[in-house]
Short mmCIF file of C-alpha atoms in Angstrom, two decimals:
data_model
loop_
_atom_site.label_atom_id
_atom_site.label_comp_id
_atom_site.label_asym_id
_atom_site.label_seq_id
_atom_site.Cartn_x
_atom_site.Cartn_y
_atom_site.Cartn_z
CA MET C 1 123.33 72.94 85.03
CA ARG C 2 120.27 74.69 84.89
CA ASN C 3 119.85 78.24 86.23
CA VAL C 4 118.68 77.22 89.68
CA ALA C 5 119.47 79.58 92.69
CA HIS C 6 120.52 77.66 95.62
CA GLY C 7 119.71 79.80 98.55
CA PHE C 8 121.62 80.40 101.55
CA PRO C 9 123.69 77.15 101.92
CA ARG C 10 123.58 75.41 105.18
CA ARG C 11 126.41 76.60 107.20
CA ARG C 12 128.98 73.72 107.85
CA SER C 13 129.86 73.81 111.35
CA VAL C 14 133.53 72.18 112.12
CA LYS C 15 133.20 69.25 114.27
CA ARG C 16 136.28 68.83 116.70
CA GLU C 17 137.31 66.00 118.61
CA GLY C 18 136.15 66.15 122.51
CA GLY C 19 133.88 69.08 121.86
CA SER C 20 135.12 71.70 124.16
CA PRO C 21 136.92 73.80 121.76
CA ALA C 22 133.84 73.59 119.39
CA PHE C 23 131.76 74.83 122.65
CA ALA C 24 134.18 77.53 123.28
CA ALA C 25 134.02 78.75 119.55
CA LEU C 26 129.98 78.74 119.88
CA LYS C 27 130.26 80.79 123.12
CA GLY C 28 132.83 83.25 121.54
CA ARG C 29 130.33 83.51 118.69
CA ALA C 30 127.51 84.25 120.70
CA THR C 31 129.58 86.81 122.73
CA ILE C 32 130.43 88.76 119.91
CA GLY C 33 127.05 88.73 118.29
CA VAL C 34 125.50 89.81 121.33
CA SER C 35 128.05 92.61 121.84
CA ALA C 36 127.40 93.86 118.24
CA VAL C 37 123.65 94.03 118.72
CA ALA C 38 124.04 95.89 122.19
CA LEU C 39 126.45 98.12 120.61
CA PHE C 40 123.88 98.87 117.87
CA LEU C 41 121.24 99.41 120.18
CA ALA C 42 123.19 101.56 122.54
CA ALA C 43 124.26 103.92 119.63
CA TRP C 44 120.57 104.00 118.34
CA GLU C 45 119.47 105.16 121.60
CA ILE C 46 121.97 107.64 122.40
CA ALA C 47 122.45 109.39 119.17
CA PRO C 48 118.83 110.74 119.06
CA ARG C 49 119.17 111.58 122.76
CA LEU C 50 122.26 113.77 122.09
CA GLY C 51 120.31 115.27 119.22
CA ILE C 52 122.71 113.83 116.61
CA VAL C 53 119.96 112.41 114.57
CA ASP C 54 116.17 113.57 114.96
CA PRO C 55 114.20 110.83 117.05
CA PHE C 56 111.15 111.38 114.84
CA PHE C 57 113.18 109.61 111.96
CA THR C 58 114.49 106.75 113.82
CA SER C 59 112.52 106.56 117.19
CA LEU C 60 114.60 104.78 120.14
CA PRO C 61 114.73 101.09 121.15
CA SER C 62 113.18 101.92 124.63
CA ARG C 63 110.02 103.52 122.72
CA VAL C 64 110.05 100.62 120.30
CA LEU C 65 109.75 98.41 123.45
CA LEU C 66 107.10 100.46 124.84
CA ALA C 67 105.35 100.58 121.58
CA GLY C 68 105.55 96.45 121.46
CA VAL C 69 103.91 96.28 125.02
CA GLU C 70 101.09 98.88 123.93
CA VAL C 71 100.25 96.73 120.65
CA LEU C 72 100.36 93.41 122.56
CA ARG C 73 97.87 94.94 125.06
CA SER C 74 95.44 96.70 122.21
CA GLY C 75 94.03 93.52 120.96
CA THR C 76 93.72 94.36 117.41
CA LEU C 77 97.02 92.44 116.90
CA ALA C 78 95.28 88.91 117.00
CA HIS C 79 92.87 90.01 114.29
CA ASP C 80 95.77 91.27 111.76
CA VAL C 81 97.86 88.21 112.54
CA LEU C 82 95.13 86.03 111.66
CA VAL C 83 94.15 87.53 108.47
CA SER C 84 97.79 87.68 107.38
CA LEU C 85 98.31 84.03 108.61
CA THR C 86 95.26 82.74 106.79
CA GLU C 87 96.45 84.53 103.35
CA PHE C 88 99.99 83.07 103.80
CA GLY C 89 98.83 79.78 104.65
CA SER C 90 96.28 79.11 102.05
CA GLY C 91 98.41 80.66 99.24
CA PHE C 92 101.29 78.54 100.44
CA ALA C 93 99.30 75.20 100.97
CA LEU C 94 97.89 75.93 97.39
CA ALA C 95 101.29 76.60 96.04
CA LEU C 96 102.79 72.97 97.20
CA ALA C 97 99.72 71.15 96.19
CA VAL C 98 100.23 72.54 92.53
CA ALA C 99 104.03 73.03 92.48
CA ILE C 100 105.26 69.90 93.57
CA PRO C 101 103.22 67.41 91.28
CA LEU C 102 103.91 69.76 88.27
CA GLY C 103 107.67 69.72 88.99
CA LEU C 104 107.55 66.30 89.26
CA LEU C 105 105.80 65.86 86.02
CA LEU C 106 108.00 68.23 84.15
CA GLY C 107 111.16 66.61 85.66
CA ALA C 108 110.07 63.16 84.41
CA PHE C 109 108.86 64.13 80.79
CA PRO C 110 111.42 66.21 78.70
CA THR C 111 108.85 66.93 75.96
CA LEU C 112 106.38 68.27 78.49
CA ARG C 113 109.34 70.08 80.12
CA ASP C 114 110.30 71.79 76.95
CA LEU C 115 107.00 72.83 76.45
CA ILE C 116 106.12 74.44 79.70
CA ASP C 117 109.61 75.45 80.83
CA PRO C 118 110.25 78.75 78.89
CA PRO C 119 106.96 80.39 80.22
CA VAL C 120 107.90 79.26 83.82
CA MET C 121 111.49 80.59 83.38
CA ALA C 122 110.25 83.80 82.23
CA LEU C 123 107.85 84.13 85.27
CA TYR C 124 110.88 82.69 87.66
CA ALA C 125 113.06 85.72 86.10
CA THR C 126 110.27 88.26 86.75
CA PRO C 127 109.68 89.91 90.00
CA GLN C 128 106.25 88.22 90.66
CA LEU C 129 105.12 91.10 92.66
CA ALA C 130 104.74 93.15 89.61
CA LEU C 131 101.64 91.30 88.81
CA LEU C 132 100.09 92.54 92.27
CA PRO C 133 97.77 95.31 90.57
CA ILE C 134 96.46 92.75 88.03
CA PHE C 135 95.70 90.46 90.76
CA VAL C 136 93.67 93.30 92.50
CA LEU C 137 92.09 93.93 89.24
CA TRP C 138 91.03 90.43 88.87
CA LEU C 139 90.42 89.51 92.25
CA GLY C 140 89.56 92.32 94.40
CA ILE C 141 90.88 93.94 97.08
CA GLY C 142 90.28 91.28 99.76
CA MET C 143 92.03 88.03 100.43
CA GLY C 144 91.90 86.74 96.87
CA SER C 145 94.59 89.08 95.40
CA LYS C 146 97.04 88.26 98.51
CA ILE C 147 96.48 84.45 98.33
CA ALA C 148 97.05 84.78 94.54
CA VAL C 149 100.46 86.60 95.12
CA VAL C 150 101.59 84.15 97.78
CA PHE C 151 100.88 81.21 95.57
CA LEU C 152 102.81 82.54 92.73
CA GLY C 153 105.71 83.62 94.85
CA ALA C 154 105.95 80.34 96.46
CA ALA C 155 105.02 77.89 93.41
CA ILE C 156 107.73 79.06 91.13
CA PRO C 157 110.91 78.31 93.08
CA VAL C 158 109.20 75.04 94.11
CA VAL C 159 108.57 74.01 90.61
CA VAL C 160 111.94 75.22 89.28
CA ASN C 161 113.84 73.61 91.96
CA THR C 162 111.65 70.23 91.78
CA ILE C 163 112.29 69.77 88.08
CA ALA C 164 116.12 70.40 88.85
CA GLY C 165 116.13 67.79 91.76
CA VAL C 166 114.37 65.14 89.54
CA ARG C 167 116.80 65.91 86.70
CA GLN C 168 119.78 65.58 89.18
CA VAL C 169 118.81 62.14 89.81
CA ASP C 170 121.85 59.58 89.27
CA ARG C 171 121.10 57.72 86.32
CA SER C 172 123.01 54.91 87.48
CA LEU C 173 120.60 54.63 90.58
CA VAL C 174 117.74 54.48 88.22
CA LEU C 175 119.30 51.87 85.93
CA ALA C 176 120.57 49.66 89.04
CA ALA C 177 116.91 49.78 90.34
CA ARG C 178 115.62 48.78 86.92
CA ALA C 179 118.02 45.86 86.89
CA PHE C 180 116.84 44.57 89.98
CA CYS C 181 113.43 44.44 88.37
CA ALA C 182 111.69 47.50 89.81
CA THR C 183 108.72 48.87 88.04
CA ARG C 184 108.45 52.20 86.74
CA ARG C 185 106.23 53.10 89.87
CA ASP C 186 108.91 51.77 92.12
CA VAL C 187 111.59 53.59 90.58
CA PHE C 188 109.65 56.79 90.83
CA VAL C 189 108.48 56.32 94.55
CA ARG C 190 111.72 54.82 96.14
CA VAL C 191 114.55 56.37 93.71
CA ILE C 192 113.58 59.47 92.14
CA LEU C 193 111.30 60.95 94.90
CA PRO C 194 113.79 60.70 97.91
CA ALA C 195 116.68 61.62 95.59
CA ALA C 196 114.86 64.89 94.69
CA LEU C 197 113.59 65.58 97.97
CA PRO C 198 116.53 67.96 99.19
CA ALA C 199 116.08 69.99 95.98
CA VAL C 200 112.51 70.53 96.67
CA MET C 201 113.11 71.55 100.14
CA VAL C 202 115.48 74.19 98.97
CA GLY C 203 112.81 75.51 96.84
CA ILE C 204 110.17 75.32 99.56
CA ARG C 205 112.70 77.47 101.78
CA LEU C 206 113.25 80.11 98.88
CA GLY C 207 109.27 79.88 98.53
CA VAL C 208 108.59 80.72 102.14
CA SER C 209 110.64 84.04 102.26
CA ARG C 210 109.06 85.09 98.89
CA ALA C 211 105.51 84.09 100.36
CA ILE C 212 106.08 86.51 103.50
CA LEU C 213 107.24 89.38 101.53
CA GLY C 214 104.32 88.73 99.13
CA VAL C 215 101.69 88.94 101.96
CA VAL C 216 103.24 92.17 103.45
CA VAL C 217 103.63 94.11 100.28
CA ALA C 218 100.08 93.01 98.91
CA GLU C 219 98.47 94.18 102.08
CA MET C 220 100.59 97.35 102.14
CA TYR C 221 99.53 97.89 98.54
CA VAL C 222 95.65 97.73 99.08
CA SER C 223 93.78 95.98 101.88
CA GLN C 224 91.55 96.50 104.70
CA ASN C 225 93.30 94.57 107.33
CA GLY C 226 96.40 92.50 108.19
CA ILE C 227 99.72 93.12 109.33
CA GLY C 228 100.75 94.90 106.04
CA ASN C 229 97.64 97.21 106.34
CA GLN C 230 98.95 98.28 109.79
CA ILE C 231 102.51 98.92 108.53
CA MET C 232 101.12 101.15 105.93
CA ARG C 233 99.06 103.01 108.44
CA LEU C 234 101.49 103.38 110.84
CA GLY C 235 104.03 104.40 108.13
CA SER C 236 101.79 107.08 106.75
CA ALA C 237 101.35 108.39 110.11
CA PHE C 238 105.17 108.29 111.02
CA ARG C 239 104.65 106.26 113.94
CA VAL C 240 108.18 104.50 113.58
CA ASP C 241 108.03 102.85 117.11
CA ARG C 242 104.99 101.05 116.27
CA LEU C 243 105.89 100.49 112.77
CA LEU C 244 109.04 98.74 113.95
CA VAL C 245 107.06 96.36 116.29
CA TYR C 246 105.38 95.22 113.34
CA VAL C 247 108.16 94.83 111.19
CA LEU C 248 110.00 92.84 114.00
CA LEU C 249 107.10 90.65 114.18
CA VAL C 250 107.13 89.67 110.59
CA SER C 251 110.91 89.25 110.70
CA VAL C 252 110.74 86.84 113.80
CA PHE C 253 107.83 85.08 112.04
CA GLY C 254 109.86 84.91 108.81
CA LEU C 255 113.14 83.52 110.83
CA ALA C 256 110.97 80.88 112.40
CA MET C 257 109.52 79.67 109.34
CA THR C 258 112.86 79.47 107.49
CA THR C 259 114.65 77.75 110.55
CA LEU C 260 111.65 75.18 110.67
CA VAL C 261 112.25 74.40 106.86
CA ARG C 262 116.04 74.16 107.52
CA ARG C 263 115.50 71.56 110.21
CA LEU C 264 113.06 69.40 108.08
CA GLU C 265 115.81 69.72 105.29
CA GLU C 266 118.32 68.36 107.89
CA ARG C 267 116.21 65.59 109.05
CA LEU C 268 115.30 64.46 105.47
CA ALA C 269 118.39 64.86 103.85
CA MET G 1 117.89 67.98 70.59
CA ARG G 2 118.58 71.74 71.65
CA ALA G 3 116.63 73.10 68.22
CA ARG G 4 113.93 70.85 69.49
CA ALA G 5 113.63 72.58 72.79
CA VAL G 6 113.88 75.96 71.25
CA LEU G 7 111.02 74.98 68.86
CA LEU G 8 108.74 73.60 71.83
CA GLY G 9 109.36 76.73 73.73
CA ALA G 10 108.37 79.12 70.91
CA LEU G 11 105.37 77.03 70.12
CA SER G 12 104.55 77.24 73.83
CA PHE G 13 104.78 80.98 73.70
CA ALA G 14 102.57 80.96 70.58
CA VAL G 15 100.01 78.81 71.99
CA ILE G 16 99.59 81.04 74.98
CA LEU G 17 99.72 84.51 72.83
CA ALA G 18 96.81 82.80 70.35
CA ALA G 19 94.58 81.40 73.24
CA TRP G 20 94.86 84.82 74.96
CA GLU G 21 94.00 86.74 71.88
CA ILE G 22 91.10 84.50 71.06
CA VAL G 23 89.43 84.15 74.33
CA SER G 24 89.57 88.05 74.52
CA ARG G 25 88.37 88.71 70.96
CA ALA G 26 85.54 85.94 71.73
CA GLY G 27 84.56 87.94 74.60
CA LEU G 28 84.92 84.65 76.93
CA ILE G 29 86.71 86.86 79.29
CA SER G 30 86.34 90.69 79.00
CA PRO G 31 89.21 92.37 77.43
CA PHE G 32 88.92 94.86 80.41
CA PHE G 33 90.45 92.10 82.64
CA ILE G 34 93.05 90.65 80.32
CA SER G 35 93.28 92.87 77.38
CA ARG G 36 94.91 91.10 74.63
CA PRO G 37 98.32 90.80 72.78
CA THR G 38 97.78 92.88 69.74
CA LEU G 39 96.45 95.76 72.18
CA ILE G 40 99.53 95.46 74.26
CA ALA G 41 101.87 95.16 71.42
CA ALA G 42 100.23 98.46 70.16
CA ALA G 43 100.78 100.16 73.42
CA ILE G 44 104.41 99.12 73.69
CA GLY G 45 104.78 100.23 70.11
CA GLN G 46 103.30 103.52 70.85
CA SER G 47 105.17 104.35 74.00
CA ALA G 48 108.35 103.37 72.13
CA ARG G 49 107.70 105.90 69.57
CA SER G 50 106.80 108.78 71.90
CA GLY G 51 109.92 108.02 74.20
CA ASP G 52 108.07 106.99 77.19
CA LEU G 53 109.12 103.68 77.14
CA ALA G 54 113.02 104.63 76.69
CA GLN G 55 112.49 106.99 79.76
CA SER G 56 110.89 104.60 82.12
CA VAL G 57 113.19 101.75 81.09
CA GLY G 58 116.14 104.05 81.68
CA VAL G 59 114.77 105.18 85.11
CA THR G 60 114.25 101.56 86.47
CA LEU G 61 117.52 100.33 84.86
CA ALA G 62 119.41 103.33 86.53
CA GLU G 63 117.69 102.57 89.90
CA PHE G 64 118.48 98.76 89.49
CA GLY G 65 122.13 99.60 88.38
CA ALA G 66 122.75 101.79 91.32
CA GLY G 67 120.92 99.34 94.00
CA PHE G 68 122.49 96.15 92.80
CA GLY G 69 125.93 98.02 92.09
CA ALA G 70 126.14 98.91 95.66
CA ALA G 71 125.02 95.60 96.82
CA ILE G 72 127.74 93.75 94.78
CA VAL G 73 130.56 96.21 96.24
CA VAL G 74 129.06 95.99 99.70
CA GLY G 75 128.16 92.62 99.66
CA LEU G 76 131.53 91.07 98.44
CA ALA G 77 133.49 93.37 100.60
CA LEU G 78 131.59 92.31 103.51
CA GLY G 79 131.41 88.82 102.80
CA VAL G 80 135.17 88.68 101.83
CA ALA G 81 135.89 90.32 105.42
CA ALA G 82 133.51 88.04 107.14
CA GLY G 83 135.09 85.10 105.66
CA TRP G 84 138.47 86.05 106.32
CA PHE G 85 137.96 87.20 109.85
CA SER G 86 135.45 85.23 112.21
CA VAL G 87 135.04 88.25 114.50
CA VAL G 88 133.39 90.36 111.55
CA GLU G 89 131.15 87.08 110.72
CA TYR G 90 130.12 86.67 114.19
CA ALA G 91 129.52 90.55 114.54
CA ILE G 92 127.52 91.03 111.18
CA ASP G 93 125.35 87.61 111.71
CA PRO G 94 122.46 89.05 113.57
CA PHE G 95 122.07 92.17 111.24
CA ILE G 96 122.38 90.09 108.09
CA TRP G 97 119.64 87.64 109.46
CA PHE G 98 117.46 90.51 110.45
CA VAL G 99 117.85 92.35 106.86
CA TYR G 100 117.23 88.93 105.27
CA SER G 101 113.91 88.24 107.05
CA ALA G 102 112.39 91.68 107.61
CA PRO G 103 109.83 92.73 105.13
CA LEU G 104 111.96 95.65 103.96
CA ILE G 105 109.55 97.35 102.15
CA ALA G 106 107.99 98.23 105.35
CA PHE G 107 110.71 100.84 105.74
CA TYR G 108 109.66 102.66 102.79
CA PRO G 109 107.81 105.57 104.79
CA LEU G 110 111.04 106.13 106.52
CA PHE G 111 113.21 106.18 103.38
CA VAL G 112 111.13 108.55 102.00
CA LEU G 113 111.70 110.69 105.03
CA TRP G 114 115.41 110.19 104.86
CA LEU G 115 115.82 110.19 101.02
CA GLY G 116 113.11 111.81 99.60
CA LEU G 117 110.11 110.18 97.43
CA GLY G 118 111.89 109.32 94.49
CA PRO G 119 114.83 107.25 93.17
CA GLY G 120 116.80 107.51 96.27
CA THR G 121 114.16 105.30 98.51
CA VAL G 122 113.98 102.78 95.28
CA ILE G 123 117.63 102.35 95.30
CA ALA G 124 117.95 102.12 99.13
CA ILE G 125 115.06 99.07 98.99
CA SER G 126 116.64 97.37 95.90
CA PHE G 127 120.23 97.63 97.76
CA LEU G 128 119.00 95.98 100.90
CA LEU G 129 117.25 93.32 99.22
CA SER G 130 119.99 92.25 97.23
CA VAL G 131 123.03 92.76 99.62
CA THR G 132 122.43 89.94 101.87
CA PRO G 133 122.50 86.88 99.62
CA ILE G 134 125.63 88.31 98.04
CA THR G 135 127.43 88.65 101.74
CA VAL G 136 125.99 85.32 102.83
CA ASN G 137 127.01 83.17 99.63
CA THR G 138 130.59 85.24 99.51
CA LEU G 139 131.12 84.18 103.00
CA THR G 140 130.29 80.74 102.55
CA GLY G 141 132.13 80.23 99.45
CA ILE G 142 135.13 81.44 101.13
CA ARG G 143 134.82 79.34 104.29
CA ASN G 144 134.17 76.31 102.17
CA VAL G 145 137.56 76.59 100.24
CA SER G 146 139.69 73.52 100.84
CA PRO G 147 141.98 73.99 103.55
CA THR G 148 144.31 71.48 101.86
CA LEU G 149 144.59 74.26 98.82
CA GLN G 150 145.41 77.04 101.19
CA VAL G 151 148.14 75.17 103.10
CA ALA G 152 149.50 73.85 99.73
CA ALA G 153 149.83 77.53 98.56
CA ARG G 154 151.47 78.73 101.84
CA SER G 155 153.82 76.17 101.98
CA PHE G 156 155.09 77.29 98.42
CA GLY G 157 155.81 80.87 99.90
CA ALA G 158 152.39 82.39 99.26
CA ARG G 159 151.73 85.71 101.51
CA PRO G 160 148.00 85.75 102.93
CA GLN G 161 146.90 88.32 100.20
CA ASP G 162 148.29 85.71 97.60
CA VAL G 163 146.17 83.10 99.06
CA LEU G 164 143.14 85.24 99.03
CA TRP G 165 143.27 86.64 95.33
CA LYS G 166 144.91 83.54 93.72
CA VAL G 167 143.40 80.67 95.78
CA VAL G 168 140.48 81.58 97.93
CA LEU G 169 138.58 83.92 95.56
CA PRO G 170 138.89 82.03 92.42
CA ALA G 171 137.82 78.82 94.34
CA SER G 172 134.67 80.39 95.51
CA VAL G 173 133.37 81.61 92.36
CA PRO G 174 130.53 79.10 91.92
CA MET G 175 129.27 80.19 95.50
CA ILE G 176 129.65 84.06 94.70
CA ALA G 177 127.96 83.57 91.62
CA ALA G 178 125.19 81.92 93.05
CA GLY G 179 124.87 84.61 95.49
CA LEU G 180 124.78 87.36 92.47
CA ARG G 181 122.11 85.19 90.78
CA LEU G 182 119.83 85.39 93.75
CA GLY G 183 120.86 89.08 94.48
CA ILE G 184 119.99 90.27 90.78
CA GLY G 185 116.51 88.65 91.23
CA ARG G 186 116.05 90.38 94.67
CA ALA G 187 117.31 93.62 93.37
CA LEU G 188 115.02 93.81 90.54
CA THR G 189 112.19 92.69 92.77
CA GLY G 190 113.20 95.51 95.38
CA VAL G 191 113.07 98.23 92.21
CA VAL G 192 109.76 97.01 90.97
CA ILE G 193 108.10 96.83 94.55
CA ALA G 194 109.66 99.76 95.48
CA GLU G 195 108.35 101.78 92.26
CA LEU G 196 104.66 100.32 93.23
CA PHE G 197 104.57 102.64 96.06
CA VAL G 198 106.82 105.42 95.40
CA PRO G 199 106.33 107.12 92.18
CA SER G 200 109.85 107.13 90.31
CA GLY G 201 108.84 107.38 86.60
CA GLY G 202 110.01 103.79 86.09
CA LEU G 203 108.18 100.81 85.01
CA GLY G 204 106.78 99.48 88.55
CA SER G 205 105.14 103.27 88.82
CA SER G 206 103.86 102.91 85.60
CA ILE G 207 102.08 99.80 86.49
CA ALA G 208 100.82 101.09 89.68
CA TYR G 209 99.68 104.44 87.84
CA ASN G 210 97.77 102.84 85.15
CA GLY G 211 96.54 99.96 87.69
CA GLY G 212 94.89 102.89 89.58
CA LEU G 213 93.13 104.13 86.46
CA LEU G 214 92.06 100.47 85.52
CA ARG G 215 93.93 100.80 82.19
CA THR G 216 94.69 96.94 81.89
CA THR G 217 96.40 97.33 78.46
CA GLU G 218 98.74 99.78 79.79
CA MET G 219 99.47 98.24 82.77
CA LEU G 220 100.21 94.85 80.97
CA ALA G 221 102.59 96.41 78.35
CA SER G 222 104.61 97.50 81.34
CA LEU G 223 104.70 93.93 82.90
CA MET G 224 105.81 92.58 79.53
CA VAL G 225 108.59 95.12 79.31
CA ILE G 226 109.71 94.01 82.87
CA VAL G 227 109.28 90.21 82.04
CA VAL G 228 111.87 90.91 79.06
CA LEU G 229 114.16 92.76 81.50
CA GLY G 230 114.05 89.88 84.02
CA VAL G 231 114.92 87.40 81.32
CA LEU G 232 117.79 89.54 79.90
CA CYS G 233 119.33 90.31 83.41
CA THR G 234 119.30 86.55 84.13
CA GLN G 235 121.05 85.55 80.80
CA ALA G 236 123.47 88.41 81.24
CA LEU G 237 124.64 86.91 84.45
CA SER G 238 124.90 83.52 83.00
CA ALA G 239 127.34 84.78 80.66
CA VAL G 240 129.43 86.65 83.08
CA GLU G 241 129.37 83.51 85.29
CA SER G 242 130.83 81.30 82.67
CA HIS G 243 133.47 83.66 81.68
CA PHE G 244 134.78 83.84 85.31
CA ASP G 245 134.39 80.27 86.07
CA SER G 246 136.05 79.32 82.67
CA TRP G 247 139.20 78.09 84.41
CA ARG G 248 137.36 75.18 86.05
CA THR G 249 138.11 71.86 83.99
CA GLY G 250 135.70 69.55 85.46
CA PRO G 251 133.36 68.72 87.98
CA GLY G 252 134.36 67.55 91.41
CA LEU G 253 137.77 69.39 92.50
#
């Protein structure tokens, strides 16, 4: 086996006959989860009010809520979101356009793989965000350097997982298809591609979270607008309440994207 | 076959380095932007002689070790607890998802307030980034252990702790190892990102410092050292993994 990280595995829900015990379990799960969060929020609200911790350091949930309303009303949010989304979208699209064909090619041709694999694996093992200052030197402080970071962060896991996906295809399937007179093209399109798809999707899911972190870190490092830029400003000003609003926003986006890819995975699998 | 792969891999690195050197020397791309391998090697050699290299590698490794070590301890403990007791799993689930999907580096100004401008902040970010995959994979690994194995052990008189130590944990090794592998990458990422923002004397800080001064050669020298560290970490984990998983006789189960 190659060194391929699997990401979060899909949770296996236990299916029971009749459905009602499963529903009860789900209800129990939601109740416990909600109460744990409520408990956390209550402690967070009460501890600063009792003077156990300094609210300057932690803010309060009620203040974060108010700050959320302020941020939504202020009107600057749309612009920052647009900039960050553009960087994320173009970098990610570019990554898919390059990484999937490259991965398929490297998976299919062993010699090419032996040649290109070592540098790719070296990049895979490296925190790609360490390249950020170099990208800024090459591409400036605008969108270019952010798109490059997103591209690299998303492309590497997709390439690595696509290669693994192609290599894991059952040889007997390929032989069977060949025995039934499938052309090389047929084998590739109808056997290898569908069989490799789940691994490619895992790569995409890993890539999504790296790409989102990449946008935010790159904008925090140096930029003139975008969500990361706001986070940096608010952080330096120690506006913890507003900072948390932006952080929550990015978290929700990340969660939504990961869920989306997971749904796609389930539909395709 | 194996020798051929090694040869082709070495060839590939040699071609990249040679092309880089030639392009830079011929002036096709200014060395200001890309430096060149010989200059970078010289810079690494010089910082190795002066002791700067050992110091910044030491700082980065210490932060990485502390962050990842804490993540292993906490992640395994939480993962086992959540895998064994459903209540724990349901209670920590929302928090895990938040920590997993939040851009944790955004909290660094807060960590600086709490822990100071230095290694504490770097360790905290590295810990938070790497603790989630370890927890979730441990939990999933324990959940997915075949119930038949557990029932069999119980019917031969095993106590619950025997089932946990002798059946469930060994059977979850591949999942846990996958979690550690994800965690190791994220811990290193966390250290390097945090060092870009927080001057701690480590390799990431050195990249940010030299980047600010537009000293491309020194910046790339630190980057190369990080690449080597990343590769070494991944290799080390593969070795550990095959050691703990050596009891497994064949595929399937």
